[in-house]
PDB file of C-alpha atoms in Angstrom:
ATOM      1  CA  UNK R   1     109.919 125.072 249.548  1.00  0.00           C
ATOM      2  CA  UNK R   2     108.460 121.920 248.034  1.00  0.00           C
ATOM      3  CA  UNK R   3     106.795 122.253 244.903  1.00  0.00           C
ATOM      4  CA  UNK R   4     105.137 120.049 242.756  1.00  0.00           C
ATOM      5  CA  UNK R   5     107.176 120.122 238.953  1.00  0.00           C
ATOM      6  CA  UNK R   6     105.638 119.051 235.857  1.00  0.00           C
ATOM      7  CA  UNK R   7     107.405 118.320 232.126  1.00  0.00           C
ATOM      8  CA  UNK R   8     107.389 119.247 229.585  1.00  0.00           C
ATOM      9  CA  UNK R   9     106.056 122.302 229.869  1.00  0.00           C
ATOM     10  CA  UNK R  10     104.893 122.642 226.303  1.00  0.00           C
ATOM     11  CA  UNK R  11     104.686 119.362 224.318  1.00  0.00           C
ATOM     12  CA  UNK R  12     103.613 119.293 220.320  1.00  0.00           C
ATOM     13  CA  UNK R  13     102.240 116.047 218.896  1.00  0.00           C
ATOM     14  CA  UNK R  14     100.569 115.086 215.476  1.00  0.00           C
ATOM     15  CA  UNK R  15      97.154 114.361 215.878  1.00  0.00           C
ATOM     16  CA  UNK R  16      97.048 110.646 216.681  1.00  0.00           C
ATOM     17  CA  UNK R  17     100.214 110.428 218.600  1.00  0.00           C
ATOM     18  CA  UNK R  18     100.428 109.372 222.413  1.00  0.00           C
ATOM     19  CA  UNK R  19     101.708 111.508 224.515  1.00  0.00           C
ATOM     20  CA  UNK R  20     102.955 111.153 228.296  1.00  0.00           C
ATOM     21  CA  UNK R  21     102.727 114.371 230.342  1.00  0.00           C
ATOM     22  CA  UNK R  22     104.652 114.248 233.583  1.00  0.00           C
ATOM     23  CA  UNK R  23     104.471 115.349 236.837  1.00  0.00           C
ATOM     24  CA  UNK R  24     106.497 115.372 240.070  1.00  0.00           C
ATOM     25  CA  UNK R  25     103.977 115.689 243.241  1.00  0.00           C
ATOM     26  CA  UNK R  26     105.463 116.652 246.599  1.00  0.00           C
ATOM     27  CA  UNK R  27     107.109 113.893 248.139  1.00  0.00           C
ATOM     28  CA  UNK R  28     104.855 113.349 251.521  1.00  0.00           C
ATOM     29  CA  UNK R  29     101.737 114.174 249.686  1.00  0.00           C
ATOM     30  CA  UNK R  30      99.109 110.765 249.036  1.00  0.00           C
ATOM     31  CA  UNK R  31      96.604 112.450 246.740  1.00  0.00           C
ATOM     32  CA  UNK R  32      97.484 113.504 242.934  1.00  0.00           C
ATOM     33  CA  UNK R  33      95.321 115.077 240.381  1.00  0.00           C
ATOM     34  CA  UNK R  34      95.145 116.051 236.944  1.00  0.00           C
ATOM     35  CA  UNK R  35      93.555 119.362 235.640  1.00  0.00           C
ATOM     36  CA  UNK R  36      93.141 120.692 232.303  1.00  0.00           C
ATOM     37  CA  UNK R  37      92.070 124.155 230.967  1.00  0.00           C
ATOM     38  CA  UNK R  38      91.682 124.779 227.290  1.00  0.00           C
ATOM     39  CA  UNK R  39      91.885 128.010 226.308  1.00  0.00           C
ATOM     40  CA  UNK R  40      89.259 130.611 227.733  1.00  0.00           C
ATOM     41  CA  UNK R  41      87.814 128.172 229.016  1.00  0.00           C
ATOM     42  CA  UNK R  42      87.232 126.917 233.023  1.00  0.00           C
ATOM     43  CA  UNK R  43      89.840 124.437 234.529  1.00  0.00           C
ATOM     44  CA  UNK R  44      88.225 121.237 234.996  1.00  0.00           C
ATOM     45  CA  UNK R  45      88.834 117.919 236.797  1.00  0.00           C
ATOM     46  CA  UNK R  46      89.513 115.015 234.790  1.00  0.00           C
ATOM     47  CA  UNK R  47      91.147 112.432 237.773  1.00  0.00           C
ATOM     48  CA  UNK R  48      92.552 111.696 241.323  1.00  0.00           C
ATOM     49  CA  UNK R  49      94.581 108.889 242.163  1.00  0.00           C
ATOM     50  CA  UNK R  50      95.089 107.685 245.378  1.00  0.00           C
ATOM     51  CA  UNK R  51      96.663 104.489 247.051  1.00  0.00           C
ATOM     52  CA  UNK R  52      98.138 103.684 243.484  1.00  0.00           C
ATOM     53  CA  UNK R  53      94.364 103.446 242.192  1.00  0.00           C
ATOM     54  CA  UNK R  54      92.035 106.152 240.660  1.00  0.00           C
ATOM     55  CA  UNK R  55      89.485 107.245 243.031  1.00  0.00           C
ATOM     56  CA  UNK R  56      87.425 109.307 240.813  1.00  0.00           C
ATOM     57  CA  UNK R  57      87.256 110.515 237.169  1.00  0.00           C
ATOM     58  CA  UNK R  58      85.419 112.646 235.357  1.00  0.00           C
ATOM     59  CA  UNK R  59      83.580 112.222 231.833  1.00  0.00           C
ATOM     60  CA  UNK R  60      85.760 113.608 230.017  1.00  0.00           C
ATOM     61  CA  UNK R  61      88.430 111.007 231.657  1.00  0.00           C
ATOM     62  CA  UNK R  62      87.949 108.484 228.603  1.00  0.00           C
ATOM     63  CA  UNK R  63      89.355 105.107 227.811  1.00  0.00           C
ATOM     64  CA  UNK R  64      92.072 107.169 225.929  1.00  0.00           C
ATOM     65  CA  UNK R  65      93.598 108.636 228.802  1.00  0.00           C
ATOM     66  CA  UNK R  66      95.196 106.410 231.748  1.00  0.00           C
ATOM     67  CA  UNK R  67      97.240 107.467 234.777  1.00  0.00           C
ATOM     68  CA  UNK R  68      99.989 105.972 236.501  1.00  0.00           C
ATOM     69  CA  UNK R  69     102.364 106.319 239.431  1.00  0.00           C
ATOM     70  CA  UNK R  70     104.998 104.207 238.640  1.00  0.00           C
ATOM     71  CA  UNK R  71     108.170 104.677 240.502  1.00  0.00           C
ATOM     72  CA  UNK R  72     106.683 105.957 243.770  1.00  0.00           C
ATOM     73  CA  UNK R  73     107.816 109.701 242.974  1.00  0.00           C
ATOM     74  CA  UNK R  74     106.485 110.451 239.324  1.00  0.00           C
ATOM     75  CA  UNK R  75     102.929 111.060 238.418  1.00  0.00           C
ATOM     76  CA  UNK R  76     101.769 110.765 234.439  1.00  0.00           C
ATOM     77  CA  UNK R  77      99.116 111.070 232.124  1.00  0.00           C
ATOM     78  CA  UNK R  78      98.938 109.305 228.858  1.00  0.00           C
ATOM     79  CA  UNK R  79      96.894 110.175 226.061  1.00  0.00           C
ATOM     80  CA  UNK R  80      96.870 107.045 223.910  1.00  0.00           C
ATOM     81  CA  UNK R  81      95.882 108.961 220.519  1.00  0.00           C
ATOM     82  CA  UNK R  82      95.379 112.257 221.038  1.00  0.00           C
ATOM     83  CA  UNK R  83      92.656 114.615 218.614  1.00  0.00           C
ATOM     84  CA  UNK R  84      92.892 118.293 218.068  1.00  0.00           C
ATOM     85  CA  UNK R  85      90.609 118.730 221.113  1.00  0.00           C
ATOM     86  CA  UNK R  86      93.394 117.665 223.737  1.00  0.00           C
ATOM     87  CA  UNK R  87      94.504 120.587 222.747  1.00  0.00           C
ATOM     88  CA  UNK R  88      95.215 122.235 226.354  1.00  0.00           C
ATOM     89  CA  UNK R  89      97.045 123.176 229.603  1.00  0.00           C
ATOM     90  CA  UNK R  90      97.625 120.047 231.846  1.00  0.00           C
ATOM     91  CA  UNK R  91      97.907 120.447 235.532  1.00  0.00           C
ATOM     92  CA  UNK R  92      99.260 118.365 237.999  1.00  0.00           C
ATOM     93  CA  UNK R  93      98.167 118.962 241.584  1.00  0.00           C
ATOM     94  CA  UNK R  94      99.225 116.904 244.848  1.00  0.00           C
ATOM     95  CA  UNK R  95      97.480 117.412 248.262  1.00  0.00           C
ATOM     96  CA  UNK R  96      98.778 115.784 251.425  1.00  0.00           C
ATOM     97  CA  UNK R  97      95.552 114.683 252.724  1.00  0.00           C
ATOM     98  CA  UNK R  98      92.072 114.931 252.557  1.00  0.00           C
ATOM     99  CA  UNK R  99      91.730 117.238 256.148  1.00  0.00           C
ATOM    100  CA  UNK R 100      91.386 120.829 255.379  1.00  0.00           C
ATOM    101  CA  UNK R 101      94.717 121.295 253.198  1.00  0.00           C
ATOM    102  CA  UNK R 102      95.317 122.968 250.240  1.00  0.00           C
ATOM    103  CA  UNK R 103      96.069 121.714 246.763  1.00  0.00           C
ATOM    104  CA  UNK R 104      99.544 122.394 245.639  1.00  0.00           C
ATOM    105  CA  UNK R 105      99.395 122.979 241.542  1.00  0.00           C
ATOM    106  CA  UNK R 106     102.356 122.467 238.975  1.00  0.00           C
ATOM    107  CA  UNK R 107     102.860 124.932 236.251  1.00  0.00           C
ATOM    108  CA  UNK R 108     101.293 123.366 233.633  1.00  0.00           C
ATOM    109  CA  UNK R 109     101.987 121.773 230.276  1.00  0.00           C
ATOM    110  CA  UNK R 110     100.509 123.136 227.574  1.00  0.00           C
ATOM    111  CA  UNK R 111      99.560 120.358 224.940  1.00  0.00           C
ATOM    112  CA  UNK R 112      99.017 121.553 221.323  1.00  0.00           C
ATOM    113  CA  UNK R 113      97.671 118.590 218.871  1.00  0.00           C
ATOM    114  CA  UNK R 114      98.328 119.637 214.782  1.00  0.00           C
TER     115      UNK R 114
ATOM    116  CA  UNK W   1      76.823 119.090 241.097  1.00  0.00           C
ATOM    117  CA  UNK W   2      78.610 121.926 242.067  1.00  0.00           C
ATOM    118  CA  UNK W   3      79.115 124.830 239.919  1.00  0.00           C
ATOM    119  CA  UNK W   4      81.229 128.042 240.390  1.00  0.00           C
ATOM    120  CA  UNK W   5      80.438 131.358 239.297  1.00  0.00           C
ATOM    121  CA  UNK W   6      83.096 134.401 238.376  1.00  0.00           C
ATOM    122  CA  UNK W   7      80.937 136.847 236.653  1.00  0.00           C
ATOM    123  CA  UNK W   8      83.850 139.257 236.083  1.00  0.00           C
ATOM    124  CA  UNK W   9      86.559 138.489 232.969  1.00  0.00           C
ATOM    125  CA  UNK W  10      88.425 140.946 234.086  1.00  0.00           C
ATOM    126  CA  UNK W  11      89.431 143.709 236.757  1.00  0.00           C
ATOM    127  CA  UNK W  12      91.649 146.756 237.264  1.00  0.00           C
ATOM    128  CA  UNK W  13      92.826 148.325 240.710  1.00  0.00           C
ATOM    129  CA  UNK W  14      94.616 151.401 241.469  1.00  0.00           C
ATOM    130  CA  UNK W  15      97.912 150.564 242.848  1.00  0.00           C
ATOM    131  CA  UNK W  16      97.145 151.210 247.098  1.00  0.00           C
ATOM    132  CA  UNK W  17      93.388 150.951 246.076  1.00  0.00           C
ATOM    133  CA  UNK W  18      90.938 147.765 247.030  1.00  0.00           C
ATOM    134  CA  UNK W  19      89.804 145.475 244.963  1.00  0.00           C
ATOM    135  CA  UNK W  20      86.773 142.886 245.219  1.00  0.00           C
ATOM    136  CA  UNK W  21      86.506 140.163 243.096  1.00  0.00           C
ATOM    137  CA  UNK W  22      83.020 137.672 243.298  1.00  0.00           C
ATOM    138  CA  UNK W  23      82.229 134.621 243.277  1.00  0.00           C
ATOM    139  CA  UNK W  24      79.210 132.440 243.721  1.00  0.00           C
ATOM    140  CA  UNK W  25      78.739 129.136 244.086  1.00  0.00           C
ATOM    141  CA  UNK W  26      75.634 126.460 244.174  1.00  0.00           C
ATOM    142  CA  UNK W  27      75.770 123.478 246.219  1.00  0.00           C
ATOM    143  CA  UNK W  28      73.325 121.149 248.162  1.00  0.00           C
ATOM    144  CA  UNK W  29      75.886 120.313 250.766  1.00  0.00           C
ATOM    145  CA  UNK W  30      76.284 122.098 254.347  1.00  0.00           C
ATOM    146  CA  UNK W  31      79.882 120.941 254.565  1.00  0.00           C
ATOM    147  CA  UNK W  32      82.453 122.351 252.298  1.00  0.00           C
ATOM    148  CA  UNK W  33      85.663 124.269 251.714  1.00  0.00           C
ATOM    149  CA  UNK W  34      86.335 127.538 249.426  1.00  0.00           C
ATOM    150  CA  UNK W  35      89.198 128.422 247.980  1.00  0.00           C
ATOM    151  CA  UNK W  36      90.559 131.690 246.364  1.00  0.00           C
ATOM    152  CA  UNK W  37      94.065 130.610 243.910  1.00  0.00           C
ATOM    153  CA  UNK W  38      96.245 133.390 242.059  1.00  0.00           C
ATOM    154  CA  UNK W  39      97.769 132.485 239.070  1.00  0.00           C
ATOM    155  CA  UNK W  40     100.803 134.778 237.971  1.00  0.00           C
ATOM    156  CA  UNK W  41     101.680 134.657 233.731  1.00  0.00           C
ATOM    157  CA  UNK W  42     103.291 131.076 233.413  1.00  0.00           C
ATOM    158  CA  UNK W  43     103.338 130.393 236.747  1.00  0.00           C
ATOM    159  CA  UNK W  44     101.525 127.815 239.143  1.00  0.00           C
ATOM    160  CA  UNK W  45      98.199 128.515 240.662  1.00  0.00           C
ATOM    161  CA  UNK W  46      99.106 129.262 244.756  1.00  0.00           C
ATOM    162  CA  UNK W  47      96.814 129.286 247.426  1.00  0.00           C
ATOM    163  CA  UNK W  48      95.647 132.571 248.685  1.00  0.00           C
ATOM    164  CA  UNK W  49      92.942 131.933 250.835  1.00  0.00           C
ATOM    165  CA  UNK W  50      90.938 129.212 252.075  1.00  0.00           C
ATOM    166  CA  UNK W  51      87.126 129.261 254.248  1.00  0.00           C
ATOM    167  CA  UNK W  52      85.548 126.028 255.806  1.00  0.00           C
ATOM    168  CA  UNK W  53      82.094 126.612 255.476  1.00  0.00           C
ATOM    169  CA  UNK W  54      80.824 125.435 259.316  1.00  0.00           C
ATOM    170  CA  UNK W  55      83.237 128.317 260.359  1.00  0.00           C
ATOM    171  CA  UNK W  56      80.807 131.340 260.277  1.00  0.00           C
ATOM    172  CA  UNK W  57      83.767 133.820 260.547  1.00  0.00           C
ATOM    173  CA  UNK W  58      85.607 135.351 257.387  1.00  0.00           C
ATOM    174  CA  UNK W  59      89.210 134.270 256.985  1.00  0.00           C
ATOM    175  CA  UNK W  60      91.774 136.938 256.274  1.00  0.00           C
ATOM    176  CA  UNK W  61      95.379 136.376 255.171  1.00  0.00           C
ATOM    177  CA  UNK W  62      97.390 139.770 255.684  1.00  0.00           C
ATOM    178  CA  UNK W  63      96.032 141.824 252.775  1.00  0.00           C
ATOM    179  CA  UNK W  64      93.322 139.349 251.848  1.00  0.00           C
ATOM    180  CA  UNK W  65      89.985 138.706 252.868  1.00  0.00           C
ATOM    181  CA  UNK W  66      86.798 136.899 251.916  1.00  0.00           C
ATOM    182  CA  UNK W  67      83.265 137.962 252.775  1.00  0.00           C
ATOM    183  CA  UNK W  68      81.769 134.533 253.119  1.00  0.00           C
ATOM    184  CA  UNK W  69      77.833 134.464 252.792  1.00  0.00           C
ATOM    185  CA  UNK W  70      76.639 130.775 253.342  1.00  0.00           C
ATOM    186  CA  UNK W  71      73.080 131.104 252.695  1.00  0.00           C
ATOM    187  CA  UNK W  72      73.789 133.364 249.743  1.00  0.00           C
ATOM    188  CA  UNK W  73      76.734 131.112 248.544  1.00  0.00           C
ATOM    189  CA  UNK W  74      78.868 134.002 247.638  1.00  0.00           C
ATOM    190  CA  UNK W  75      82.402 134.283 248.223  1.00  0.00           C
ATOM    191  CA  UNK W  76      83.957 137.108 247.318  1.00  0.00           C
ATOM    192  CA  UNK W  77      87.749 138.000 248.071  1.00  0.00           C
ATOM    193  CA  UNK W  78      89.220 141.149 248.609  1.00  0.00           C
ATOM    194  CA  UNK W  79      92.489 142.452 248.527  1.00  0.00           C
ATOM    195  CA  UNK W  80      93.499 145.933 250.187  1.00  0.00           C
ATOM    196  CA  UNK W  81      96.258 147.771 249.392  1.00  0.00           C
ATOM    197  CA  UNK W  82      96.839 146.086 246.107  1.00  0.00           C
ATOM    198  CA  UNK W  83     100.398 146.115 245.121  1.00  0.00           C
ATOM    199  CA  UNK W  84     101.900 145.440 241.103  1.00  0.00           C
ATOM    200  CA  UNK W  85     102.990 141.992 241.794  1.00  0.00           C
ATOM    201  CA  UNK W  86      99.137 141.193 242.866  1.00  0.00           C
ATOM    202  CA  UNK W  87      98.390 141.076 238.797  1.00  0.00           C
ATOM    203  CA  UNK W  88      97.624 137.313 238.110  1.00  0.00           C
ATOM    204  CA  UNK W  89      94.584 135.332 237.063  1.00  0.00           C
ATOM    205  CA  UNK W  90      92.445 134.504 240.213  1.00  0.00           C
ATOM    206  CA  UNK W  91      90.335 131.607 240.482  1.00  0.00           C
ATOM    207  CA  UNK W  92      87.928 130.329 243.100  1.00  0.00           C
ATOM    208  CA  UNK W  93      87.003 127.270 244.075  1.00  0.00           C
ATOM    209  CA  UNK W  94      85.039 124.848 245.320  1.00  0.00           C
ATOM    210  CA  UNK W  95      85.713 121.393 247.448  1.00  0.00           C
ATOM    211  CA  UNK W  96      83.242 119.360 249.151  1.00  0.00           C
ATOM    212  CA  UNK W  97      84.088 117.664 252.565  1.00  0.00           C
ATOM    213  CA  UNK W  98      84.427 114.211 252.131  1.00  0.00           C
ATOM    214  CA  UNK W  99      85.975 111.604 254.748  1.00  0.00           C
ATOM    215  CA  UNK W 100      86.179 109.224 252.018  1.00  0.00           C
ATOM    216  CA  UNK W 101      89.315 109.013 249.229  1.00  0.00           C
ATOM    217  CA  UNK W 102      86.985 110.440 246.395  1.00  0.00           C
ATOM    218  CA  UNK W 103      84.971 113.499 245.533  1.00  0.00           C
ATOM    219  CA  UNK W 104      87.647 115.741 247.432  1.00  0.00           C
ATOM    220  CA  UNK W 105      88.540 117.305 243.482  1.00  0.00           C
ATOM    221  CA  UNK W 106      88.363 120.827 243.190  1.00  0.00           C
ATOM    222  CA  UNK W 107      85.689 122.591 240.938  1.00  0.00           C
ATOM    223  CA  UNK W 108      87.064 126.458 239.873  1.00  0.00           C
ATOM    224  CA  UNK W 109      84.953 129.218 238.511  1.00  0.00           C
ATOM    225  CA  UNK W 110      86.114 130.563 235.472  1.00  0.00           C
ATOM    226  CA  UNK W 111      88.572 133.013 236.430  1.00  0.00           C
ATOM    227  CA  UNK W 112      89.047 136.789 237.024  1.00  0.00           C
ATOM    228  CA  UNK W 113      91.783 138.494 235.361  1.00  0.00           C
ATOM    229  CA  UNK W 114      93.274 141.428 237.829  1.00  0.00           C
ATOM    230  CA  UNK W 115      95.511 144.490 236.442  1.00  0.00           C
ATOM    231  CA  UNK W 116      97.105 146.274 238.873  1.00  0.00           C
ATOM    232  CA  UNK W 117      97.824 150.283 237.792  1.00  0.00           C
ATOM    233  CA  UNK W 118     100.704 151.816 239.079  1.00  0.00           C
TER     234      UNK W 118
END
């Protein structure tokens, strides 16, 4: 069954450092997403990206995050300089349209920023 | 906005027994979708169960069910006959309909944790 993949799935950066967290969506799927949870807490939206342009983003979607789709199959998130709070678990999620379907999820990277 | 209530950390089930877990939700929209995702230990979140609001039945999916209340906004999903491997992390969640590209994100609620004793 397709699935959507994500790597790594733990990642460990000095604070300042960018990091690129991948993600694989399902191949026929148009709409991508990233999550994040920190811990304990809710798992909140930070961006979707359709048609090779972001079509919404939340506030906590800064100017030191960016997303990109840049081979037509792989999905990532870069956080330019990452702080302590990045601290997380990263989800990727693809969906193959916007008409009653479901969100497929990847597993997660968790992020830890020392 | 939307926001997305779980007001239970945690629950525990008899193995065989039933199990309800709640959710509520707030919205100003008529048109919207609800979701139930499980989420085993280091696993991905998978779809359990999904409800279009303008459909005033309750969807069921084998051993799950919802009890949808609209004008309430409550959601709750219940599981009968709950077996070991039903032990995950179980969000629900929220998507407003949109015929556009953007605002179809999904808000979640902030989890129940289910144990399942054999």
């Amino acid at each position: 069954e397709p699935e959507v993949t994500q790597t790594p799935s733990h990642q460990v950066t000095q604070m300042g450092q960018e990091v690129i967290l991948r993600c694989v969506p399902i191949s026929n799927h148009l709409y991508f997403y990233w999550y994040r949870q920190i811990l304990g807490q809710k798992v909140e939206f930070l961006v979707s990206f359709y048609n090779n342009e972001i079509s919404e983003k939340s506030e906590i979607f800064d100017d030191q995050f960016s997303v990109e789709r840049p081979d037509g199959s792989n999905f990532t998130l870069k956080i330019r300089s990452t702080k302590l709070e990045d601290s997380a678990m990263y989800f990727c999620a693809s969906m193959k349209d916007i008409w009653n379907t479901e969100a497929f999820f990847g597993q997660g990277t968790r992020l830890t920023v020392v | 906005a939307q926001t997305v209530t779980q007001s239970q950390p945690e629950m525990s089930v008899q193995e065989a027994e039933t199990v309800t877990l709640s959710c509520t939700y707030d919205t100003s929209e008529s048109d919207y979708y609800l979701f139930w995702y499980k989420q085993p230990p280091s696993r991905q979140m998978i779809l359990v169960i999904r409800q279009e609001a303008y459909k005033q039945q309750n969807a069921t999916e084998n051993r799950f069910s919802v009890n949808f209340q609209k004008a309430a906004k409550s959601f709750s999903l219940k599981i009968s006959d709950s077996q070991l491997g039903d032990a995950a992390m179980y969000f629900c969640a929220y998507r407003s309909f949109r015929i556009n590209n953007a605002g179809n994100m999904l808000t979640f609620g902030g989890g129940t944790r289910l144990m399942v004793k054999p």
